[in-house]
Amino acid sequence: MLDLLTIGEEIATHRKASKLTQVQLAARSRVSRATIAALETGAMRELGYNKVMQILSALGLDLRLTAANLGRPTLEDLRKEDGR
């Protein structure tokens, strides 16, 4: 299940890979740096859809709906197991 904590962790990973600071991402997404920091650290329990989408868009990411995988591993799961 995709939760806000997982989204925050992915945002932090992609932000760092893009060599952006939280301040730069905040400016690009028009969301406060404090919100970015709270999201990345798991301190934020709720965040509106529009703000999440603004942050993801600023990183060149999107949010997709797919059918539940019924417990089968995803490609990301397999890559993690393989150490990639």
PDB file of C-alpha atoms in Angstrom:
ATOM      1  CA  MET A   1       0.000   0.000   0.000  1.00  0.00           C
ATOM      2  CA  LEU A   2       1.282   3.443  -0.889  1.00  0.00           C
ATOM      3  CA  ASP A   3       1.165   5.749   2.102  1.00  0.00           C
ATOM      4  CA  LEU A   4       2.376   9.281   2.787  1.00  0.00           C
ATOM      5  CA  LEU A   5       5.526   8.011   4.516  1.00  0.00           C
ATOM      6  CA  THR A   6       6.534   6.030   1.425  1.00  0.00           C
ATOM      7  CA  ILE A   7       5.748   8.982  -0.849  1.00  0.00           C
ATOM      8  CA  GLY A   8       7.881  11.220   1.373  1.00  0.00           C
ATOM      9  CA  GLU A   9      10.800   8.803   1.255  1.00  0.00           C
ATOM     10  CA  GLU A  10      10.597   8.619  -2.540  1.00  0.00           C
ATOM     11  CA  ILE A  11      10.425  12.394  -2.793  1.00  0.00           C
ATOM     12  CA  ALA A  12      13.573  12.707  -0.663  1.00  0.00           C
ATOM     13  CA  THR A  13      15.383  10.123  -2.782  1.00  0.00           C
ATOM     14  CA  HIS A  14      14.455  11.789  -6.064  1.00  0.00           C
ATOM     15  CA  ARG A  15      15.174  15.283  -4.733  1.00  0.00           C
ATOM     16  CA  LYS A  16      18.676  14.262  -3.677  1.00  0.00           C
ATOM     17  CA  ALA A  17      19.296  12.409  -6.957  1.00  0.00           C
ATOM     18  CA  SER A  18      18.304  15.613  -8.758  1.00  0.00           C
ATOM     19  CA  LYS A  19      20.765  17.531  -6.562  1.00  0.00           C
ATOM     20  CA  LEU A  20      18.017  19.831  -5.285  1.00  0.00           C
ATOM     21  CA  THR A  21      17.842  21.290  -1.815  1.00  0.00           C
ATOM     22  CA  GLN A  22      14.564  21.358   0.056  1.00  0.00           C
ATOM     23  CA  VAL A  23      14.499  25.127  -0.497  1.00  0.00           C
ATOM     24  CA  GLN A  24      14.876  24.690  -4.265  1.00  0.00           C
ATOM     25  CA  LEU A  25      12.173  22.021  -4.398  1.00  0.00           C
ATOM     26  CA  ALA A  26       9.895  24.234  -2.306  1.00  0.00           C
ATOM     27  CA  ALA A  27      10.357  27.105  -4.749  1.00  0.00           C
ATOM     28  CA  ARG A  28       9.739  24.882  -7.791  1.00  0.00           C
ATOM     29  CA  SER A  29       6.650  23.267  -6.302  1.00  0.00           C
ATOM     30  CA  ARG A  30       5.295  26.367  -4.535  1.00  0.00           C
ATOM     31  CA  VAL A  31       5.044  24.378  -1.291  1.00  0.00           C
ATOM     32  CA  SER A  32       6.820  25.525   1.870  1.00  0.00           C
ATOM     33  CA  ARG A  33      10.226  24.094   2.786  1.00  0.00           C
ATOM     34  CA  ALA A  34       8.767  23.121   6.163  1.00  0.00           C
ATOM     35  CA  THR A  35       6.147  21.012   4.384  1.00  0.00           C
ATOM     36  CA  ILE A  36       8.821  19.338   2.229  1.00  0.00           C
ATOM     37  CA  ALA A  37      10.938  18.605   5.326  1.00  0.00           C
ATOM     38  CA  ALA A  38       7.995  17.207   7.286  1.00  0.00           C
ATOM     39  CA  LEU A  39       6.920  15.047   4.362  1.00  0.00           C
ATOM     40  CA  GLU A  40      10.424  13.653   3.800  1.00  0.00           C
ATOM     41  CA  THR A  41      10.951  12.820   7.477  1.00  0.00           C
ATOM     42  CA  GLY A  42       7.541  11.251   8.040  1.00  0.00           C
ATOM     43  CA  ALA A  43       6.438  13.973  10.444  1.00  0.00           C
ATOM     44  CA  MET A  44       3.480  14.891   8.233  1.00  0.00           C
ATOM     45  CA  ARG A  45       0.424  12.718   8.716  1.00  0.00           C
ATOM     46  CA  GLU A  46      -1.869  14.443   6.214  1.00  0.00           C
ATOM     47  CA  LEU A  47      -1.202  16.410   3.045  1.00  0.00           C
ATOM     48  CA  GLY A  48      -3.659  17.432   0.361  1.00  0.00           C
ATOM     49  CA  TYR A  49      -3.618  15.840  -3.060  1.00  0.00           C
ATOM     50  CA  ASN A  50      -2.803  19.105  -4.854  1.00  0.00           C
ATOM     51  CA  LYS A  51       0.310  19.717  -2.771  1.00  0.00           C
ATOM     52  CA  VAL A  52       1.540  16.168  -3.277  1.00  0.00           C
ATOM     53  CA  MET A  53       1.025  16.537  -7.019  1.00  0.00           C
ATOM     54  CA  GLN A  54       2.828  19.909  -7.098  1.00  0.00           C
ATOM     55  CA  ILE A  55       5.861  18.354  -5.381  1.00  0.00           C
ATOM     56  CA  LEU A  56       5.858  15.275  -7.604  1.00  0.00           C
ATOM     57  CA  SER A  57       5.477  17.392 -10.733  1.00  0.00           C
ATOM     58  CA  ALA A  58       8.416  19.602  -9.707  1.00  0.00           C
ATOM     59  CA  LEU A  59      10.523  16.417  -9.587  1.00  0.00           C
ATOM     60  CA  GLY A  60       9.225  15.102 -12.910  1.00  0.00           C
ATOM     61  CA  LEU A  61       7.217  12.367 -11.169  1.00  0.00           C
ATOM     62  CA  ASP A  62       3.549  11.442 -11.190  1.00  0.00           C
ATOM     63  CA  LEU A  63       1.168   9.285  -9.200  1.00  0.00           C
ATOM     64  CA  ARG A  64      -0.458   6.325 -10.934  1.00  0.00           C
ATOM     65  CA  LEU A  65      -3.290   4.024 -10.034  1.00  0.00           C
ATOM     66  CA  THR A  66      -2.913   0.359 -10.881  1.00  0.00           C
ATOM     67  CA  ALA A  67      -4.674  -2.826  -9.944  1.00  0.00           C
ATOM     68  CA  ALA A  68      -3.528  -4.240  -6.616  1.00  0.00           C
ATOM     69  CA  ASN A  69      -0.717  -6.746  -7.075  1.00  0.00           C
ATOM     70  CA  LEU A  70      -2.241  -9.177  -4.565  1.00  0.00           C
ATOM     71  CA  GLY A  71       1.014  -9.628  -2.706  1.00  0.00           C
ATOM     72  CA  ARG A  72       3.150 -10.394  -5.740  1.00  0.00           C
ATOM     73  CA  PRO A  73       6.522  -8.624  -5.742  1.00  0.00           C
ATOM     74  CA  THR A  74       6.920  -5.559  -7.903  1.00  0.00           C
ATOM     75  CA  LEU A  75       9.919  -4.886 -10.113  1.00  0.00           C
ATOM     76  CA  GLU A  76      11.175  -2.509  -7.418  1.00  0.00           C
ATOM     77  CA  ASP A  77      10.840  -5.270  -4.801  1.00  0.00           C
ATOM     78  CA  LEU A  78      12.848  -7.674  -6.957  1.00  0.00           C
ATOM     79  CA  ARG A  79      15.548  -5.092  -7.598  1.00  0.00           C
ATOM     80  CA  LYS A  80      15.881  -4.439  -3.859  1.00  0.00           C
ATOM     81  CA  GLU A  81      16.208  -8.177  -3.197  1.00  0.00           C
ATOM     82  CA  ASP A  82      18.833  -8.407  -5.939  1.00  0.00           C
ATOM     83  CA  GLY A  83      20.789  -5.530  -4.382  1.00  0.00           C
ATOM     84  CA  ARG A  84      20.402  -3.087  -7.263  1.00  0.00           C
TER      85      ARG A  84
END
